[in-house]
Coordinates of C-alpha atoms and ligand atoms in Angstrom, one line a residue:
M202 CA 7.6 18.2 -1.1
A203 CA 6.2 15.5 1.1
D204 CA 8.4 12.6 2.3
V205 CA 9.1 9.6 0.2
K206 CA 6.8 6.8 1.2
K207 CA 5.3 3.4 0.1
F208 CA 2.5 3.7 -2.4
Y209 CA 0.0 1.0 -3.4
I210 CA -2.5 1.7 -6.1
T211 CA -5.0 -0.6 -7.7
T212 CA -7.4 -0.5 -10.7
P213 CA -10.6 -2.5 -10.9
I214 CA -10.0 -6.0 -12.2
Y215 CA -12.0 -6.3 -15.4
Y216 CA -14.5 -9.0 -16.5
V217 CA -12.8 -11.0 -19.2
T218 CA -15.7 -11.2 -21.6
D219 CA -14.3 -8.9 -24.2
K220 CA -11.1 -7.2 -25.3
P221 CA -10.2 -4.0 -23.4
L222 CA -12.2 -0.9 -24.4
L223 CA -11.7 2.8 -23.9
G224 CA -13.8 2.6 -20.7
N225 CA -11.5 0.2 -18.8
S226 CA -8.4 1.5 -20.4
Y227 CA -9.2 4.8 -18.7
P228 CA -8.6 3.8 -15.0
T229 CA -5.6 1.7 -16.1
V230 CA -3.9 4.7 -17.8
I231 CA -4.8 7.0 -15.0
A232 CA -3.4 4.6 -12.4
D233 CA -0.3 4.2 -14.5
V234 CA 0.2 8.0 -14.6
I235 CA -0.1 8.2 -10.8
A236 CA 2.1 5.1 -10.2
R237 CA 4.8 6.6 -12.5
W238 CA 4.6 9.9 -10.8
H239 CA 5.2 8.3 -7.4
R240 CA 8.2 6.4 -8.8
L241 CA 9.6 9.7 -10.0
R242 CA 9.4 10.9 -6.5
G243 CA 11.3 7.9 -5.4
D244 CA 8.4 6.3 -3.6
D245 CA 8.2 2.5 -3.1
V246 CA 5.4 1.7 -5.5
F247 CA 3.2 -1.3 -6.1
F248 CA 0.8 -0.9 -9.0
L249 CA -1.8 -3.7 -9.4
V250 CA -4.0 -4.6 -12.3
G251 CA -5.8 -7.8 -13.2
T252 CA -8.8 -9.7 -14.4
D253 CA -12.1 -10.8 -12.7
E254 CA -12.6 -14.2 -14.1
H255 CA -15.3 -16.0 -12.2
G256 CA -19.1 -15.7 -12.1
E257 CA -22.2 -16.0 -14.1
K258 CA -21.3 -13.4 -16.7
V259 CA -18.1 -15.1 -17.7
E260 CA -19.6 -18.6 -17.4
T261 CA -22.4 -17.6 -19.8
A262 CA -19.9 -15.9 -22.2
A263 CA -17.7 -19.0 -22.3
R264 CA -20.8 -21.2 -23.0
T265 CA -21.8 -19.0 -25.8
A266 CA -18.3 -19.2 -27.3
G267 CA -18.4 -23.0 -27.0
K268 CA -15.5 -23.1 -24.6
N269 CA -15.0 -24.2 -21.0
P270 CA -14.6 -21.1 -18.8
K271 CA -10.9 -21.6 -18.0
E272 CA -10.0 -22.0 -21.7
F273 CA -12.1 -18.9 -22.5
V274 CA -10.5 -16.7 -19.8
D275 CA -7.0 -17.9 -20.7
D276 CA -7.5 -16.7 -24.3
I277 CA -8.8 -13.2 -23.3
V278 CA -6.2 -12.5 -20.6
G279 CA -3.5 -12.6 -23.2
V280 CA -5.3 -9.9 -25.1
Y281 CA -5.4 -7.7 -21.9
K282 CA -1.8 -8.2 -21.2
D283 CA -0.8 -7.3 -24.8
A284 CA -3.1 -4.2 -24.7
W285 CA -1.6 -3.0 -21.4
Q286 CA 1.9 -3.4 -22.8
Q287 CA 1.0 -1.4 -25.9
L288 CA -0.5 1.4 -23.7
C289 CA 2.8 1.4 -21.6
I290 CA 1.1 0.3 -18.4
S291 CA 3.9 -0.2 -15.9
Y292 CA 2.1 -2.6 -13.6
D293 CA 4.0 -4.5 -10.9
Y294 CA 1.6 -7.4 -10.8
F295 CA -1.2 -8.8 -12.9
I296 CA -3.7 -10.8 -10.7
R297 CA -6.1 -13.3 -12.1
T298 CA -8.9 -14.5 -9.9
S299 CA -8.6 -18.0 -11.3
D300 CA -5.0 -18.2 -9.9
P301 CA -5.0 -21.1 -7.4
N302 CA -3.3 -18.9 -4.8
H303 CA -6.0 -16.3 -5.0
E304 CA -8.7 -19.0 -4.8
A305 CA -7.2 -20.6 -1.7
M306 CA -6.8 -17.3 0.1
V307 CA -10.3 -16.1 -0.6
S308 CA -11.5 -19.4 0.9
Q309 CA -9.5 -18.8 4.0
F310 CA -10.8 -15.3 4.4
I311 CA -14.4 -16.5 4.1
E312 CA -13.7 -19.2 6.8
K313 CA -12.3 -16.5 9.1
I314 CA -15.4 -14.3 8.5
A315 CA -17.6 -17.3 9.2
K316 CA -15.8 -18.1 12.4
G317 CA -16.5 -14.6 13.6
G318 CA -20.2 -15.3 13.2
D319 CA -20.9 -13.0 10.3
I320 CA -22.2 -15.6 7.8
Y321 CA -25.6 -17.4 8.0
K322 CA -27.6 -19.5 5.7
G323 CA -30.7 -18.2 3.9
F324 CA -32.7 -18.0 0.7
Y325 CA -32.5 -15.3 -2.0
E326 CA -35.5 -14.5 -4.0
D327 CA -35.2 -11.2 -5.9
W328 CA -33.5 -9.8 -9.0
Y329 CA -30.0 -10.1 -10.5
C330 CA -28.2 -8.2 -13.2
V331 CA -25.8 -10.7 -14.9
P332 CA -23.7 -8.1 -16.8
D333 CA -23.1 -6.2 -13.6
E334 CA -23.1 -9.3 -11.4
T335 CA -25.3 -7.3 -9.0
F336 CA -28.3 -8.3 -6.7
W337 CA -31.2 -5.9 -6.8
T338 CA -34.5 -5.7 -4.9
E339 CA -37.8 -5.2 -6.7
L340 CA -37.9 -1.6 -5.3
Q341 CA -34.5 -0.7 -6.6
L342 CA -35.3 -1.6 -10.2
K343 CA -35.9 1.2 -12.7
D344 CA -38.8 0.4 -15.1
G345 CA -38.1 -3.3 -14.3
K346 CA -34.5 -3.0 -15.5
C347 CA -31.1 -2.8 -13.8
P348 CA -30.9 0.7 -12.2
E349 CA -27.2 0.9 -12.9
C350 CA -26.9 -0.2 -16.5
G351 CA -30.5 -0.3 -17.8
R352 CA -30.2 -3.8 -19.0
P353 CA -32.8 -6.6 -18.3
V354 CA -32.5 -8.4 -14.9
K355 CA -33.4 -12.0 -14.1
K356 CA -35.3 -13.5 -11.2
V357 CA -33.1 -15.5 -8.9
K358 CA -34.5 -17.9 -6.4
E359 CA -31.9 -19.9 -4.7
E360 CA -30.4 -21.0 -1.4
C361 CA -27.5 -18.8 -0.3
Y362 CA -25.3 -17.7 2.5
Y363 CA -25.6 -14.1 3.8
F364 CA -22.9 -11.8 5.2
K365 CA -24.1 -9.6 8.0
L366 CA -23.4 -6.3 6.3
S367 CA -26.0 -4.6 8.5
K368 CA -23.8 -5.1 11.6
Y369 CA -21.2 -2.7 10.1
Q370 CA -23.4 0.3 9.6
Q371 CA -22.1 2.3 12.6
A372 CA -18.5 1.3 12.0
L373 CA -18.7 2.4 8.4
L374 CA -20.2 5.8 9.3
E375 CA -17.4 6.3 11.8
L376 CA -14.8 5.4 9.1
Y377 CA -16.2 8.0 6.8
E378 CA -16.4 10.6 9.5
K379 CA -12.9 10.0 10.9
N380 CA -11.2 9.6 7.5
P381 CA -13.0 11.8 5.0
A382 CA -10.4 11.0 2.3
F383 CA -11.6 7.4 2.3
L384 CA -14.5 8.5 0.1
S385 CA -12.9 10.4 -2.7
P386 CA -13.6 12.6 -4.5
K387 CA -15.6 14.6 -2.0
H388 CA -18.5 15.3 -4.3
R389 CA -19.3 11.5 -4.5
S390 CA -19.2 10.9 -0.8
K391 CA -22.6 12.2 0.1
E392 CA -24.4 9.5 -1.9
I393 CA -22.6 6.7 -0.1
I394 CA -23.0 8.2 3.4
N395 CA -26.7 8.8 2.9
R396 CA -27.3 5.3 1.6
V397 CA -25.4 3.8 4.6
K398 CA -27.3 6.1 7.0
A399 CA -30.6 4.8 5.5
G400 CA -29.7 1.3 6.7
L401 CA -27.9 -1.7 5.3
N402 CA -29.3 -5.0 4.3
D403 CA -27.3 -8.2 4.7
I404 CA -26.0 -9.4 1.4
S405 CA -25.9 -12.8 -0.3
I406 CA -22.3 -13.9 -0.7
T407 CA -22.8 -17.3 -2.4
R408 CA -24.4 -18.6 -5.6
S409 CA -25.8 -22.2 -5.7
T410 CA -26.6 -22.0 -9.4
V411 CA -23.2 -20.8 -10.6
K412 CA -20.5 -23.4 -10.9
W413 CA -17.6 -21.2 -12.2
G414 CA -16.3 -19.7 -9.0
V415 CA -14.4 -20.3 -5.8
P416 CA -16.1 -23.2 -3.9
F417 CA -17.7 -21.9 -0.7
P418 CA -15.7 -23.5 2.1
L419 CA -18.6 -24.2 4.4
D420 CA -20.8 -25.8 1.8
K421 CA -19.2 -27.0 -1.5
S422 CA -22.6 -26.9 -3.3
H423 CA -22.2 -23.1 -3.4
T424 CA -19.6 -20.9 -5.0
I425 CA -18.5 -17.6 -3.5
Y426 CA -20.3 -14.6 -5.0
V427 CA -18.0 -13.1 -7.7
W428 CA -17.8 -9.7 -6.1
V429 CA -16.6 -11.0 -2.8
D430 CA -14.1 -13.2 -4.6
A431 CA -12.9 -10.2 -6.7
L432 CA -12.5 -7.7 -3.9
F433 CA -10.1 -9.9 -2.1
N434 CA -7.7 -9.6 -5.1
Y435 CA -6.3 -6.5 -3.6
I436 CA -4.8 -8.5 -0.7
T437 CA -4.2 -11.9 -2.4
A438 CA -2.1 -10.1 -5.0
L439 CA 0.3 -9.2 -2.2
G440 CA 0.5 -12.9 -1.2
G441 CA -1.9 -12.5 1.8
P442 CA -1.3 -11.3 5.3
S443 CA 1.7 -13.5 6.0
D444 CA 3.7 -12.3 3.0
G445 CA 6.4 -9.7 3.1
R446 CA 4.7 -7.7 0.3
F447 CA 1.6 -7.4 2.4
A448 CA 3.6 -6.0 5.3
R449 CA 5.4 -3.6 2.9
F450 CA 2.4 -2.3 0.9
W451 CA -0.9 -2.9 2.6
P452 CA -3.1 -0.9 3.2
A453 CA -3.8 0.2 -0.3
D454 CA -3.3 3.9 -0.7
V455 CA -5.7 4.3 -3.6
H456 CA -8.3 1.9 -5.0
L457 CA -9.2 3.7 -8.3
V458 CA -12.6 2.5 -9.4
G459 CA -15.5 3.7 -11.7
K460 CA -18.3 5.4 -9.9
E461 CA -20.8 2.6 -10.6
I462 CA -18.7 0.2 -8.4
N463 CA -18.1 2.7 -5.7
W464 CA -20.6 1.0 -3.4
F465 CA -18.8 -2.4 -3.5
H466 CA -15.5 -0.7 -2.7
S467 CA -16.7 1.9 -0.2
V468 CA -19.2 -0.2 1.8
I469 CA -19.0 -3.9 1.2
W470 CA -15.1 -4.1 1.0
P471 CA -14.4 -2.3 4.2
A472 CA -17.1 -4.2 6.0
L473 CA -15.6 -7.5 4.8
L474 CA -12.2 -6.3 6.0
M475 CA -13.5 -5.3 9.4
S476 CA -15.0 -8.7 9.8
A477 CA -11.8 -10.4 8.8
G478 CA -9.8 -8.1 11.1
I479 CA -7.7 -6.5 8.4
E480 CA -6.6 -2.9 8.2
L481 CA -8.7 -0.8 5.9
P482 CA -7.5 0.8 2.6
R483 CA -6.8 4.6 2.8
M484 CA -8.8 5.7 -0.1
V485 CA -11.4 4.6 -2.6
F486 CA -11.3 7.1 -5.5
A487 CA -14.4 6.9 -7.7
H488 CA -13.7 8.3 -11.2
G489 CA -16.4 9.4 -13.7
W490 CA -17.6 8.0 -16.9
W491 CA -16.9 8.6 -20.6
T492 CA -19.5 8.9 -23.2
A493 CA -18.4 8.6 -26.9
E494 CA -19.4 11.3 -29.3
G495 CA -22.1 12.4 -26.9
K496 CA -23.6 8.9 -26.3
K497 CA -23.2 6.2 -23.7
M498 CA -20.6 3.7 -25.0
S499 CA -21.9 0.2 -25.5
K500 CA -21.3 -2.6 -27.9
S501 CA -25.0 -2.9 -28.7
M502 CA -25.1 0.8 -29.8
G503 CA -22.0 0.1 -31.9
N504 CA -20.1 3.1 -30.5
S505 CA -17.7 1.4 -28.1
V506 CA -14.3 2.8 -28.8
N507 CA -11.3 0.6 -29.2
P508 CA -8.3 2.3 -27.6
M509 CA -5.9 0.3 -29.8
D510 CA -7.4 1.8 -32.9
I511 CA -6.8 5.3 -31.5
A512 CA -3.3 4.4 -30.4
N513 CA -2.5 2.9 -33.8
K514 CA -3.9 5.9 -35.7
Y515 CA -2.6 8.7 -33.6
S516 CA 0.0 7.3 -31.1
V517 CA -0.3 5.8 -27.6
D518 CA 0.8 9.1 -26.0
A519 CA -1.9 11.1 -27.9
L520 CA -4.5 8.7 -26.4
R521 CA -3.0 8.9 -22.9
Y522 CA -2.8 12.7 -23.2
V523 CA -6.5 13.0 -24.1
L524 CA -7.6 10.6 -21.4
V525 CA -6.0 12.9 -18.8
R526 CA -6.5 16.2 -20.4
E527 CA -10.1 16.0 -21.5
M528 CA -11.8 15.1 -18.2
P529 CA -10.8 16.0 -14.7
L530 CA -10.5 12.8 -12.6
G531 CA -13.8 12.3 -10.8
D532 CA -15.9 14.1 -13.4
D533 CA -17.7 12.7 -16.4
G534 CA -16.6 13.6 -19.9
D535 CA -17.1 12.9 -23.6
Y536 CA -14.6 11.4 -25.9
S537 CA -14.6 12.5 -29.5
E538 CA -12.1 12.1 -32.3
K539 CA -12.5 15.7 -33.3
S540 CA -11.5 16.9 -29.9
L541 CA -8.5 14.5 -29.9
I542 CA -7.3 15.9 -33.2
T543 CA -7.8 19.5 -32.0
R544 CA -5.7 18.8 -28.9
L545 CA -3.1 16.9 -30.8
N546 CA -2.6 19.7 -33.3
N547 CA -2.9 22.7 -30.9
E548 CA -1.2 21.3 -27.8
L549 CA 1.0 18.4 -28.6
V550 CA 2.2 19.6 -32.0
A551 CA 2.0 23.4 -31.7
E552 CA 3.1 23.7 -28.0
L553 CA 5.1 20.8 -26.8
G554 CA 6.4 19.5 -30.2
N555 CA 7.2 23.0 -31.4
L556 CA 9.1 23.9 -28.2
I557 CA 11.3 20.8 -28.4
N558 CA 11.9 21.1 -32.1
R559 CA 12.9 24.8 -32.1
T560 CA 15.1 24.3 -29.1
L561 CA 16.9 21.4 -30.6
T562 CA 17.2 23.1 -34.0
I563 CA 19.0 26.1 -32.5
A564 CA 21.1 23.9 -30.2
E565 CA 22.4 21.8 -33.1
K566 CA 23.6 24.8 -34.9
F567 CA 25.3 26.3 -31.9
D568 CA 28.9 25.2 -31.4
G569 CA 29.8 27.2 -28.3
K570 CA 29.6 26.3 -24.6
I571 CA 26.1 26.1 -23.3
E572 CA 26.0 28.2 -20.1
G573 CA 23.9 30.9 -18.6
K574 CA 21.8 31.9 -15.7
P575 CA 18.4 30.4 -14.9
E576 CA 15.6 32.7 -16.1
L577 CA 12.8 30.3 -17.0
D578 CA 12.8 28.7 -13.6
A579 CA 10.4 31.3 -12.2
A580 CA 7.7 29.8 -14.5
L581 CA 7.9 26.4 -12.9
D582 CA 6.3 25.3 -9.6
I583 CA 7.2 21.7 -9.0
G584 CA 5.8 21.8 -5.5
A585 CA 2.4 22.8 -6.9
I586 CA 2.4 20.0 -9.6
D587 CA 3.4 17.4 -7.0
A588 CA 0.7 18.7 -4.6
H589 CA -1.9 18.1 -7.4
M590 CA -0.6 14.6 -7.9
Q591 CA -0.7 13.9 -4.2
K592 CA -4.4 14.5 -4.5
N593 CA -4.5 12.3 -7.7
D594 CA -5.4 15.4 -9.6
T595 CA -3.8 14.4 -12.8
F596 CA -5.8 16.9 -14.8
N597 CA -4.4 20.0 -13.0
A598 CA -0.9 18.6 -12.8
L599 CA -0.8 18.1 -16.6
N600 CA -2.3 21.6 -17.0
D601 CA 0.5 23.1 -14.9
V602 CA 3.1 21.2 -17.0
F603 CA 1.6 22.8 -20.1
T604 CA 1.6 26.2 -18.5
F605 CA 5.4 25.8 -18.2
I606 CA 5.7 24.6 -21.8
R607 CA 3.7 27.7 -22.9
A608 CA 6.0 30.0 -20.8
A609 CA 9.0 28.4 -22.5
N610 CA 7.6 29.0 -25.9
K611 CA 6.9 32.6 -25.0
Y612 CA 10.5 32.9 -23.8
V613 CA 11.7 31.9 -27.3
N614 CA 9.3 34.4 -28.9
D615 CA 10.5 37.2 -26.6
K616 CA 14.2 36.4 -26.8
Q617 CA 14.3 35.7 -30.6
P618 CA 17.4 33.6 -30.3
W619 CA 17.7 33.5 -34.1
K620 CA 18.8 37.1 -33.9
L621 CA 21.4 36.4 -31.1
N622 CA 24.9 35.0 -30.9
G623 CA 27.7 34.4 -28.5
S624 CA 27.1 34.4 -24.8
E625 CA 23.6 35.8 -25.2
L626 CA 22.6 32.9 -27.4
A627 CA 24.3 30.5 -25.0
G628 CA 22.2 31.9 -22.1
V629 CA 18.9 31.5 -23.9
L630 CA 19.8 28.0 -25.1
Y631 CA 20.9 27.0 -21.6
N632 CA 17.4 28.0 -20.4
L633 CA 15.6 26.2 -23.2
L634 CA 17.6 23.0 -22.9
E635 CA 17.2 22.8 -19.1
A636 CA 13.5 23.5 -19.6
A637 CA 13.3 20.7 -22.2
R638 CA 15.2 18.3 -19.9
I639 CA 12.8 19.1 -17.0
I640 CA 9.8 18.7 -19.3
S641 CA 11.1 15.2 -20.3
I642 CA 10.8 14.3 -16.7
L643 CA 7.5 15.9 -15.9
I644 CA 5.8 14.6 -19.0
Y645 CA 7.1 11.1 -18.6
P646 CA 4.3 9.7 -16.3
F647 CA 1.7 11.0 -18.7
M648 CA 3.4 10.2 -22.0
P649 CA 6.3 7.9 -21.3
Q650 CA 7.4 7.4 -24.9
T651 CA 7.5 11.2 -25.4
G652 CA 9.4 11.8 -22.2
E653 CA 12.0 9.2 -23.3
C654 CA 12.1 10.6 -26.9
I655 CA 12.9 14.1 -25.6
A656 CA 15.6 12.8 -23.2
V657 CA 17.2 10.8 -26.0
Q658 CA 17.4 13.9 -28.3
L659 CA 18.9 15.9 -25.4
G660 CA 21.5 13.1 -24.9
T661 CA 20.3 12.6 -21.3
K662 CA 18.1 10.0 -19.5
V663 CA 14.7 10.7 -18.0
G664 CA 15.6 11.9 -14.5
K665 CA 13.7 11.9 -11.2
L666 CA 11.6 14.6 -9.7
E667 CA 14.6 15.8 -7.7
D668 CA 16.3 16.6 -11.0
C669 CA 13.6 19.0 -12.0
K670 CA 15.7 22.1 -11.2
F671 CA 17.8 24.3 -13.3
G672 CA 21.4 23.0 -13.0
N673 CA 24.1 22.6 -15.6
F674 CA 23.0 21.3 -18.9
D675 CA 25.4 18.4 -19.7
G676 CA 23.5 16.5 -22.4
K677 CA 24.7 16.1 -26.0
V678 CA 22.0 17.2 -28.4
A679 CA 21.1 14.9 -31.3
K680 CA 18.0 16.1 -32.9
G681 CA 15.6 13.3 -34.1
G682 CA 12.3 13.4 -35.8
Y683 CA 9.2 15.4 -34.7
L684 CA 7.5 14.2 -31.5
F685 CA 4.0 14.5 -33.0
K686 CA 2.7 14.9 -36.5
K687 CA 0.0 17.4 -37.3
V688 CA -3.3 15.8 -38.4
L689 CA -4.7 17.6 -41.4
Ligands
LIG159 O1 -17.0 -3.9 -12.7 N1 -16.0 5.4 -18.6 O2 -15.5 -4.9 -14.2 P1 -15.8 -4.2 -15.5 C1 -15.1 5.3 -17.6 N2 -15.1 -6.8 -12.5 N3 -14.8 4.1 -17.1 C2 -15.3 3.0 -17.6 C3 -16.3 3.0 -18.6 C4 -16.6 4.3 -19.2 N4 -17.5 4.4 -20.2 N5 -16.6 1.7 -18.8 C5 -15.9 0.9 -18.0 C6 -16.1 -4.8 -13.0 N6 -15.1 1.7 -17.2 C7 -15.7 -5.7 -11.9 C8 -14.7 -4.9 -11.0 S1 -13.0 -4.8 -8.9 C9 -12.8 -5.8 -7.6 C10 -14.2 -5.7 -9.8 C11 -14.2 1.3 -16.2 O3 -15.0 -5.0 -16.6 C12 -14.6 1.8 -14.8 O4 -13.4 1.9 -14.0 O5 -17.2 -4.0 -15.8 C13 -15.4 0.6 -14.2 O6 -15.4 0.6 -12.8 C14 -14.7 -0.6 -14.8 O7 -14.2 -0.2 -16.1 C15 -15.6 -1.8 -14.8 O8 -15.0 -2.8 -15.4

């Protein structure tokens, strides 16, 4: 296994115009799984989440709701925090871009970039997608609409300040060349590299018609473009360059983002950092998109999925399980309730739940000393699972954990412990209880409540990765209820 190290992972910070949906719960759950795994290894982890609170989209949503923007965002942030608590998101810090500390630091970074000569005054006359907070040229539009989300765009004509993004073309291409993992997964890197090779335009980094934002330090009649404000959250959350947390955790090890915001993270963000003289993050990992029941999820189509409804109906862990298991990280996938029920019944109930239940049932009836020789250990390859997780391959890691669960179930079927007694039964039970204990650890990052529930029934605590080897079982079994209930 690789050495223990510091590990800093971030999710996108979400626009606070609505409650959390399945889409943005996805990177939050995946980042949580990865952060929890690193903590199991003993790594020094910092896991950041937060909210993107400025800009035209939020300003407009607040106006529509008849509130001032600050009141409006304060109300929704609470909903996000509650949702993340319910989904067992173990974040270390929740950043809000309306935090005064964040605002002050963003202003300082912009002053630094301006001092370096990378900002100049100009005029923007082209298109803008408010829901995505993105500038588009006439040529980029698709049928006159936003090429990213397909929604209508509006014409913007306003004075603005530009950032010299074009100056960083060569440096960015060198970054991608020298550090291929920066653009992850590999199959999404080509698109970015080709676009950067084709040439970079300077970008507008202020709005003079949007009031809800960080004042632009060089000209207070402008606010800083919401995307520039937002990207700096990854540093301001650590208290900025003079803070001990920055020294300890920066550069970020993984910025997990949706594929539609890869450009901002893989091109604009490193260019801003180069300009500000700050070390670059190690990886931007662009994950894929969910559709729901075969269709793009959107409120207007009435098929946006509320993750809390799924969690309340089936359990938080069933939701987390499906988010990891149904779609390899980096690919696109489809969420359907039918598929969730199939996995819940066939995998969580019939494989994991059944193994733990039958193991505990036999163990409770047995009153001898539980001892034996490891036999099931050959079916477990912790190194391979950890290697998947080092590549953020949550899908294959979970797959391998289930391969072990299946091997343990097969072991029960082969050994038929109900026909055994004495030392033979003790030996089989020893293997099953040690397997169950190890499973409680391995499953914990994916399904924390299930991991804890197994450990409690075994009379142990969820251990660390180093405890995932067959030793002496020293728990005290107290069988509880079923882990999962079959959905009929
Ligand atoms: O873009 N499938 O915020 P946002 C998978 N504030 N992931 C989805 C998804 C879907 N159907 N829908 C949304 C912003 N997501 C900016 C980010 S970061 C400095 C600023 C996820 O509220 C996906 O990760 O629109 C996407 O990148 C994110 O939600 C967008 O959230």
